[in-house]
Backbone as JSON Lines, residues from 0, in Angstrom:
{"i":0,"aa":"X","n":[7.61,109.64,131.39],"ca":[7.57,108.56,130.45],"c":[6.09,108.3,130.08]}
{"i":1,"aa":"X","n":[5.88,108.08,128.83],"ca":[4.54,107.77,128.38],"c":[4.51,106.38,127.65]}
{"i":2,"aa":"X","n":[3.5,105.56,128.08],"ca":[3.44,104.21,127.41],"c":[2.91,104.36,125.98]}
{"i":3,"aa":"X","n":[3.37,103.41,125.18],"ca":[2.87,103.38,123.77],"c":[1.38,102.92,123.9]}
{"i":4,"aa":"X","n":[0.59,103.34,122.89],"ca":[-0.81,102.91,122.89],"c":[-0.93,101.38,122.93]}
{"i":5,"aa":"X","n":[-0.05,100.68,122.23],"ca":[-0.23,99.3,122.21],"c":[0.06,98.63,123.6]}
{"i":6,"aa":"X","n":[1.01,99.28,124.34],"ca":[1.29,98.8,125.77],"c":[0.05,99.0,126.59]}
{"i":7,"aa":"X","n":[-0.52,100.19,126.54],"ca":[-1.73,100.52,127.34],"c":[-2.85,99.54,127.01]}
{"i":8,"aa":"X","n":[-3.06,99.33,125.69],"ca":[-4.1,98.41,125.3],"c":[-3.87,96.99,125.71]}
{"i":9,"aa":"X","n":[-2.59,96.55,125.64],"ca":[-2.3,95.19,126.02],"c":[-2.66,94.96,127.52]}
{"i":10,"aa":"X","n":[-2.31,95.89,128.35],"ca":[-2.6,95.82,129.76],"c":[-4.14,95.87,130.0]}
{"i":11,"aa":"X","n":[-4.84,96.67,129.27],"ca":[-6.27,96.71,129.43],"c":[-6.96,95.44,128.94]}
{"i":12,"aa":"X","n":[-6.43,94.88,127.79],"ca":[-7.0,93.58,127.34],"c":[-6.79,92.5,128.37]}
{"i":13,"aa":"X","n":[-5.58,92.41,128.9],"ca":[-5.28,91.41,129.95],"c":[-6.21,91.6,131.15]}
{"i":14,"aa":"X","n":[-6.37,92.8,131.57],"ca":[-7.24,93.07,132.77],"c":[-8.61,92.67,132.49]}
{"i":15,"aa":"X","n":[-9.16,92.99,131.24],"ca":[-10.54,92.64,130.87],"c":[-10.67,91.21,130.89]}
{"i":16,"aa":"X","n":[-9.7,90.41,130.37],"ca":[-9.85,88.96,130.3],"c":[-9.68,88.4,131.7]}
{"i":17,"aa":"X","n":[-8.99,89.05,132.56],"ca":[-8.79,88.49,133.88],"c":[-10.02,88.46,134.75]}
{"i":18,"aa":"X","n":[-11.06,89.32,134.42],"ca":[-12.22,89.38,135.25],"c":[-13.41,88.66,134.62]}
{"i":19,"aa":"X","n":[-13.27,88.09,133.44],"ca":[-14.33,87.38,132.79],"c":[-13.88,85.96,132.49]}
{"i":20,"aa":"X","n":[-13.44,85.28,133.52],"ca":[-12.96,83.9,133.37],"c":[-13.95,82.99,132.73]}
{"i":21,"aa":"X","n":[-15.23,83.2,132.96],"ca":[-16.3,82.27,132.52],"c":[-16.66,82.58,131.11]}
{"i":22,"aa":"X","n":[-16.36,83.79,130.65],"ca":[-16.81,84.19,129.29],"c":[-15.54,84.19,128.35]}
{"i":23,"aa":"X","n":[-15.79,84.09,127.09],"ca":[-14.73,84.15,126.14],"c":[-15.09,85.16,125.03]}
{"i":24,"aa":"X","n":[-14.78,86.47,125.35],"ca":[-15.13,87.52,124.45],"c":[-14.26,87.42,123.19]}
{"i":25,"aa":"X","n":[-14.78,87.88,122.09],"ca":[-13.98,87.92,120.85],"c":[-13.12,89.26,120.84]}
{"i":26,"aa":"X","n":[-12.18,89.21,119.93],"ca":[-11.35,90.41,119.83],"c":[-12.21,91.59,119.44]}
{"i":27,"aa":"X","n":[-13.12,91.4,118.63],"ca":[-14.07,92.52,118.26],"c":[-14.81,93.1,119.52]}
{"i":28,"aa":"X","n":[-15.27,92.23,120.36],"ca":[-15.95,92.59,121.58],"c":[-15.04,93.31,122.48]}
{"i":29,"aa":"X","n":[-13.84,92.85,122.65],"ca":[-12.82,93.54,123.5],"c":[-12.51,94.97,122.96]}
{"i":30,"aa":"X","n":[-12.39,95.04,121.61],"ca":[-12.1,96.34,121.01],"c":[-13.21,97.23,121.24]}
{"i":31,"aa":"X","n":[-14.47,96.81,121.17],"ca":[-15.62,97.68,121.5],"c":[-15.65,98.0,122.98]}
{"i":32,"aa":"X","n":[-15.4,97.07,123.85],"ca":[-15.36,97.38,125.25],"c":[-14.31,98.43,125.61]}
{"i":33,"aa":"X","n":[-13.16,98.37,124.97],"ca":[-12.05,99.28,125.26],"c":[-12.16,100.53,124.41]}
{"i":34,"aa":"X","n":[-13.11,100.54,123.49],"ca":[-13.31,101.81,122.62],"c":[-12.04,102.08,121.8]}
{"i":35,"aa":"X","n":[-11.57,101.04,121.15],"ca":[-10.39,101.16,120.3],"c":[-10.67,100.53,118.96]}
{"i":36,"aa":"X","n":[-9.98,100.86,117.87],"ca":[-10.19,100.26,116.54],"c":[-9.94,98.74,116.62]}
{"i":37,"aa":"X","n":[-10.67,97.99,115.9],"ca":[-10.5,96.54,115.88],"c":[-9.18,96.19,115.36]}
{"i":38,"aa":"X","n":[-8.67,96.8,114.37],"ca":[-7.36,96.43,113.81],"c":[-6.28,96.62,114.81]}
{"i":39,"aa":"X","n":[-6.33,97.62,115.61],"ca":[-5.31,97.87,116.72],"c":[-5.43,96.82,117.72]}
{"i":40,"aa":"X","n":[-6.66,96.45,118.11],"ca":[-6.89,95.43,119.14],"c":[-6.37,94.12,118.6]}
{"i":41,"aa":"X","n":[-6.63,93.78,117.34],"ca":[-6.17,92.5,116.79],"c":[-4.73,92.32,116.79]}
{"i":42,"aa":"X","n":[-3.96,93.46,116.46],"ca":[-2.48,93.33,116.56],"c":[-1.99,93.06,117.93]}
{"i":43,"aa":"X","n":[-2.6,93.84,118.9],"ca":[-2.2,93.59,120.28],"c":[-2.56,92.17,120.77]}
{"i":44,"aa":"X","n":[-3.66,91.68,120.44],"ca":[-4.12,90.36,120.83],"c":[-3.17,89.28,120.17]}
{"i":45,"aa":"X","n":[-2.84,89.5,118.91],"ca":[-1.89,88.57,118.28],"c":[-0.5,88.56,119.03]}
{"i":46,"aa":"X","n":[-0.07,89.74,119.42],"ca":[1.19,89.7,120.16],"c":[1.07,89.07,121.51]}
{"i":47,"aa":"X","n":[-0.04,89.34,122.22],"ca":[-0.3,88.7,123.51],"c":[-0.35,87.1,123.38]}
{"i":48,"aa":"X","n":[-0.99,86.67,122.25],"ca":[-1.02,85.29,122.0],"c":[0.38,84.68,121.76]}
{"i":49,"aa":"X","n":[1.14,85.41,120.93],"ca":[2.52,84.98,120.63],"c":[3.35,84.85,121.94]}
{"i":50,"aa":"X","n":[3.09,85.76,122.88],"ca":[3.78,85.73,124.21],"c":[3.28,84.65,125.12]}
{"i":51,"aa":"X","n":[2.17,83.98,124.75],"ca":[1.67,82.88,125.56],"c":[0.79,83.39,126.74]}
{"i":52,"aa":"X","n":[0.31,84.73,126.66],"ca":[-0.41,85.29,127.7],"c":[-1.98,85.11,127.48]}
{"i":53,"aa":"X","n":[-2.26,85.04,126.25],"ca":[-3.7,84.83,125.79],"c":[-3.85,83.68,124.82]}
{"i":54,"aa":"X","n":[-4.91,82.98,125.02],"ca":[-5.29,81.93,124.09],"c":[-6.46,82.47,123.19]}
{"i":55,"aa":"X","n":[-6.31,82.36,121.89],"ca":[-7.33,82.85,120.96],"c":[-7.86,81.66,120.13]}
{"i":56,"aa":"X","n":[-9.16,81.46,120.17],"ca":[-9.74,80.4,119.43],"c":[-10.55,81.04,118.32]}
{"i":57,"aa":"X","n":[-10.45,80.64,117.1],"ca":[-11.22,81.26,115.97],"c":[-12.45,80.49,115.73]}
{"i":58,"aa":"X","n":[-13.33,81.09,115.01],"ca":[-14.54,80.49,114.53],"c":[-15.74,80.43,115.55]}
{"i":59,"aa":"X","n":[-16.68,79.7,115.2],"ca":[-17.91,79.7,116.04],"c":[-17.55,79.13,117.43]}
{"i":60,"aa":"X","n":[-17.99,79.82,118.42],"ca":[-17.62,79.42,119.81],"c":[-16.29,79.8,120.21]}
{"i":61,"aa":"X","n":[-15.58,80.59,119.33],"ca":[-14.22,80.99,119.62],"c":[-14.19,82.25,120.56]}
{"i":62,"aa":"X","n":[-13.06,82.72,120.86],"ca":[-12.95,83.89,121.71],"c":[-11.58,83.91,122.35]}
{"i":63,"aa":"X","n":[-11.39,84.78,123.27],"ca":[-10.12,85.01,123.94],"c":[-10.2,84.52,125.42]}
{"i":64,"aa":"X","n":[-9.1,84.0,125.84],"ca":[-9.07,83.59,127.21],"c":[-7.65,83.78,127.72]}
{"i":65,"aa":"X","n":[-7.52,84.16,128.99],"ca":[-6.27,84.37,129.61],"c":[-5.59,83.01,129.93]}
{"i":66,"aa":"X","n":[-4.32,82.81,129.56],"ca":[-3.65,81.61,129.98],"c":[-3.16,81.72,131.43]}
{"i":67,"aa":"X","n":[-2.69,80.67,131.95],"ca":[-2.2,80.61,133.34],"c":[-0.98,81.55,133.37]}
{"i":68,"aa":"X","n":[-0.18,81.58,132.35],"ca":[0.99,82.47,132.29],"c":[0.51,83.91,132.28]}
{"i":69,"aa":"X","n":[-0.55,84.21,131.66],"ca":[-1.11,85.47,131.58],"c":[-1.65,85.97,132.92]}
{"i":70,"aa":"X","n":[-2.24,85.05,133.64],"ca":[-2.82,85.34,134.93],"c":[-1.78,85.77,135.93]}
{"i":71,"aa":"X","n":[-0.61,85.2,135.83],"ca":[0.49,85.36,136.83],"c":[1.57,86.35,136.24]}
{"i":72,"aa":"X","n":[1.34,86.82,135.06],"ca":[2.36,87.76,134.52],"c":[2.53,88.97,135.34]}
{"i":73,"aa":"X","n":[3.78,89.47,135.39],"ca":[4.07,90.73,136.01],"c":[3.78,91.86,135.05]}
{"i":74,"aa":"X","n":[3.27,92.99,135.57],"ca":[2.96,94.1,134.78],"c":[4.25,94.65,134.15]}
{"i":75,"aa":"X","n":[5.35,94.57,134.92],"ca":[6.67,95.01,134.42],"c":[7.09,94.33,133.21]}
{"i":76,"aa":"X","n":[6.91,92.96,133.21],"ca":[7.31,92.12,132.09],"c":[6.51,92.45,130.86]}
{"i":77,"aa":"X","n":[5.27,92.65,131.03],"ca":[4.36,92.97,129.87],"c":[4.76,94.3,129.27]}
{"i":78,"aa":"X","n":[4.94,95.36,130.2],"ca":[5.37,96.71,129.71],"c":[6.72,96.64,129.05]}
{"i":79,"aa":"X","n":[7.59,95.98,129.61],"ca":[8.99,95.83,129.02],"c":[8.91,95.21,127.65]}
{"i":80,"aa":"X","n":[8.09,94.19,127.5],"ca":[7.98,93.51,126.2],"c":[7.42,94.43,125.14]}
{"i":81,"aa":"X","n":[6.37,95.17,125.52],"ca":[5.69,96.02,124.48],"c":[6.51,97.33,124.23]}
{"i":82,"aa":"X","n":[7.15,97.83,125.25],"ca":[7.89,99.11,125.09],"c":[9.26,98.81,124.48]}
{"i":83,"aa":"X","n":[9.88,97.68,124.68],"ca":[11.16,97.39,124.07],"c":[12.28,97.97,124.99]}
{"i":84,"aa":"X","n":[13.53,97.75,124.56],"ca":[14.66,98.11,125.36],"c":[15.32,99.42,124.99]}
{"i":85,"aa":"X","n":[14.79,100.1,124.01],"ca":[15.32,101.32,123.57],"c":[15.5,102.39,124.58]}
{"i":86,"aa":"X","n":[16.43,103.33,124.32],"ca":[16.64,104.45,125.26],"c":[15.45,105.41,125.28]}
{"i":87,"aa":"X","n":[15.31,106.09,126.35],"ca":[14.26,107.13,126.49],"c":[14.5,108.22,125.53]}
{"i":88,"aa":"X","n":[15.71,108.61,125.31],"ca":[16.1,109.68,124.37],"c":[16.9,109.07,123.24]}
{"i":89,"aa":"X","n":[16.82,109.64,122.07],"ca":[17.49,109.23,120.88],"c":[18.73,110.06,120.67]}
{"i":90,"aa":"X","n":[19.8,109.87,121.4],"ca":[21.01,110.66,121.36],"c":[21.75,110.47,120.03]}
{"i":91,"aa":"X","n":[21.56,109.28,119.36],"ca":[22.25,109.06,118.15],"c":[21.46,109.44,116.87]}
{"i":92,"aa":"X","n":[20.23,109.83,117.1],"ca":[19.35,110.26,115.94],"c":[18.95,109.18,115.02]}
{"i":93,"aa":"X","n":[19.05,107.93,115.48],"ca":[18.71,106.79,114.66],"c":[17.23,106.67,114.37]}
{"i":94,"aa":"X","n":[16.41,106.72,115.38],"ca":[14.97,106.48,115.13],"c":[14.25,107.59,114.47]}
{"i":95,"aa":"X","n":[14.74,108.83,114.59],"ca":[14.1,109.95,113.99],"c":[14.8,110.45,112.78]}
{"i":96,"aa":"X","n":[15.9,109.85,112.43],"ca":[16.65,110.27,111.22],"c":[17.18,111.69,111.37]}
{"i":97,"aa":"X","n":[17.58,112.07,112.53],"ca":[18.19,113.4,112.86],"c":[19.61,113.21,113.11]}
{"i":98,"aa":"X","n":[20.34,114.31,113.11],"ca":[21.8,114.24,113.42],"c":[21.94,113.85,114.93]}
{"i":99,"aa":"X","n":[23.03,113.19,115.2],"ca":[23.26,112.82,116.58],"c":[23.43,114.02,117.51]}
{"i":100,"aa":"X","n":[23.06,113.85,118.7],"ca":[23.2,114.99,119.67],"c":[24.73,115.33,119.81]}
{"i":101,"aa":"X","n":[25.03,116.65,119.75],"ca":[26.43,117.01,119.97],"c":[26.97,116.78,121.37]}
{"i":102,"aa":"X","n":[26.16,116.56,122.36],"ca":[26.53,116.32,123.73],"c":[26.79,114.9,124.07]}
{"i":103,"aa":"X","n":[26.48,113.99,123.17],"ca":[26.46,112.52,123.46],"c":[27.74,111.94,123.97]}
{"i":104,"aa":"X","n":[28.87,112.52,123.67],"ca":[30.16,111.93,124.14],"c":[30.39,112.28,125.56]}
{"i":105,"aa":"X","n":[29.8,113.33,126.16],"ca":[30.1,113.66,127.53],"c":[28.84,113.91,128.41]}
{"i":106,"aa":"X","n":[27.64,113.56,127.87],"ca":[26.46,113.91,128.62],"c":[26.05,112.75,129.56]}
{"i":107,"aa":"X","n":[25.56,113.07,130.67],"ca":[25.16,112.1,131.69],"c":[23.64,111.85,131.64]}
{"i":108,"aa":"X","n":[22.89,112.64,130.87],"ca":[21.42,112.5,130.84],"c":[21.02,111.06,130.37]}
{"i":109,"aa":"X","n":[21.6,110.58,129.36],"ca":[21.2,109.22,128.84],"c":[21.31,108.19,129.89]}
{"i":110,"aa":"X","n":[22.39,108.15,130.66],"ca":[22.51,107.18,131.73],"c":[21.52,107.43,132.89]}
{"i":111,"aa":"X","n":[21.25,108.64,133.19],"ca":[20.26,108.93,134.23],"c":[18.85,108.5,133.87]}
{"i":112,"aa":"X","n":[18.53,108.73,132.57],"ca":[17.23,108.35,132.04],"c":[17.12,106.82,131.96]}
{"i":113,"aa":"X","n":[18.19,106.18,131.6],"ca":[18.2,104.71,131.55],"c":[17.92,104.12,132.99]}
{"i":114,"aa":"X","n":[18.58,104.75,133.9],"ca":[18.39,104.28,135.31],"c":[16.94,104.53,135.76]}
{"i":115,"aa":"X","n":[16.41,105.64,135.38],"ca":[15.0,105.97,135.74],"c":[14.05,104.98,135.09]}
{"i":116,"aa":"X","n":[14.34,104.66,133.86],"ca":[13.51,103.67,133.18],"c":[13.57,102.25,133.86]}
{"i":117,"aa":"X","n":[14.75,101.83,134.24],"ca":[14.9,100.56,134.98],"c":[14.22,100.6,136.34]}
{"i":118,"aa":"X","n":[14.21,101.74,136.95],"ca":[13.48,101.81,138.28],"c":[12.0,101.77,138.09]}
{"i":119,"aa":"X","n":[11.56,102.34,136.97],"ca":[10.13,102.28,136.63],"c":[9.72,100.8,136.41]}
{"i":120,"aa":"X","n":[10.48,100.1,135.59],"ca":[10.16,98.67,135.37],"c":[10.29,97.88,136.59]}
{"i":121,"aa":"X","n":[11.34,98.12,137.42],"ca":[11.44,97.35,138.72],"c":[10.27,97.55,139.6]}
{"i":122,"aa":"X","n":[9.69,98.75,139.63],"ca":[8.51,99.0,140.49],"c":[7.33,98.23,139.9]}
{"i":123,"aa":"X","n":[7.26,97.97,138.66],"ca":[6.19,97.24,138.03],"c":[6.34,95.76,138.06]}
{"i":124,"aa":"X","n":[7.63,95.27,138.16],"ca":[7.86,93.86,138.23],"c":[7.2,93.15,139.32]}
{"i":125,"aa":"X","n":[7.03,93.8,140.4],"ca":[6.41,93.14,141.64],"c":[4.92,93.13,141.61]}
{"i":126,"aa":"X","n":[4.38,93.77,140.59],"ca":[2.86,93.85,140.48],"c":[2.41,92.84,139.45]}
{"i":127,"aa":"X","n":[1.5,91.97,139.9],"ca":[0.88,90.98,138.92],"c":[-0.37,91.46,138.34]}
{"i":128,"aa":"X","n":[-0.83,90.8,137.3],"ca":[-2.12,91.14,136.68],"c":[-3.19,90.83,137.65]}
{"i":129,"aa":"X","n":[-3.11,89.85,138.42],"ca":[-4.18,89.49,139.4],"c":[-4.37,90.6,140.42]}
{"i":130,"aa":"X","n":[-3.21,91.26,140.8],"ca":[-3.3,92.32,141.78],"c":[-4.0,93.65,141.25]}
{"i":131,"aa":"X","n":[-3.82,93.89,139.95],"ca":[-4.35,95.19,139.42],"c":[-5.84,95.02,139.09]}
{"i":132,"aa":"X","n":[-6.35,93.79,139.11],"ca":[-7.81,93.66,138.84],"c":[-8.64,93.47,140.16]}
{"i":133,"aa":"X","n":[-7.92,93.53,141.34],"ca":[-8.63,93.41,142.6],"c":[-9.54,94.65,142.67]}
{"i":134,"aa":"X","n":[-10.41,94.6,143.76],"ca":[-11.26,95.77,144.02],"c":[-10.51,97.07,144.11]}
{"i":135,"aa":"X","n":[-11.01,98.17,143.51],"ca":[-12.25,98.37,142.89],"c":[-12.25,98.16,141.38]}
{"i":136,"aa":"X","n":[-11.09,97.8,140.82],"ca":[-10.94,97.72,139.39],"c":[-11.8,96.58,138.75]}
{"i":137,"aa":"X","n":[-11.78,95.4,139.39],"ca":[-12.53,94.22,138.79],"c":[-13.95,94.53,138.58]}
{"i":138,"aa":"X","n":[-14.66,95.05,139.54],"ca":[-16.11,95.35,139.3],"c":[-16.31,96.4,138.18]}
{"i":139,"aa":"X","n":[-15.4,97.31,138.09],"ca":[-15.51,98.35,136.97],"c":[-15.35,97.6,135.57]}
{"i":140,"aa":"X","n":[-14.33,96.73,135.57],"ca":[-14.12,95.96,134.27],"c":[-15.32,95.08,133.97]}
{"i":141,"aa":"X","n":[-15.93,94.55,134.96],"ca":[-17.11,93.74,134.74],"c":[-18.25,94.63,134.19]}
{"i":142,"aa":"X","n":[-18.36,95.79,134.74],"ca":[-19.38,96.75,134.17],"c":[-19.21,97.14,132.78]}
{"i":143,"aa":"X","n":[-17.91,97.25,132.35],"ca":[-17.61,97.55,130.95],"c":[-17.98,96.42,130.08]}
{"i":144,"aa":"X","n":[-17.72,95.18,130.57],"ca":[-17.96,93.98,129.79],"c":[-19.46,93.79,129.63]}
{"i":145,"aa":"X","n":[-20.31,94.22,130.47],"ca":[-21.8,94.12,130.43],"c":[-22.54,95.22,129.81]}
{"i":146,"aa":"X","n":[-21.82,96.24,129.26],"ca":[-22.56,97.34,128.63],"c":[-23.57,96.84,127.61]}
{"i":147,"aa":"X","n":[-24.73,97.42,127.58],"ca":[-25.7,97.02,126.62],"c":[-25.25,97.2,125.19]}
{"i":148,"aa":"X","n":[-25.61,96.36,124.29],"ca":[-25.31,96.46,122.87],"c":[-23.88,95.92,122.47]}
{"i":149,"aa":"X","n":[-23.16,95.4,123.47],"ca":[-21.89,94.81,123.11],"c":[-21.8,93.32,123.1]}
{"i":150,"aa":"X","n":[-22.95,92.72,123.26],"ca":[-23.0,91.24,123.18],"c":[-23.04,90.74,121.73]}
């Protein structure tokens, strides 16, 4: 299973904000820190704000801050939200506009993959954002935030 780019970026943005509690970086600064296009970062930040995980303040003195809900969020919940509930495989051909799989009426693969996806999420449900920014990750994130030319 591979995470969507937006899921990966959402987790990295949350991690970045978790270690800079005293600073309020802008979306543009976070995009530069994570080396991603600003437009992609802006979409992800907007979704994180809609979910109540990030507070974004516009204008002079504005920036991004992690909410208390964001601080205690489970990684599984964030991944589940960004990835959606869709099946791992498209047996019905709906998302790709292809004919349905001829095996779909008697195949057990779809159920097995669904179970594997749920096990994946369950393993991440017990992991909080605070835990994934502990040593050695936190200091690495602080180093990224302090790179010259990003202020």
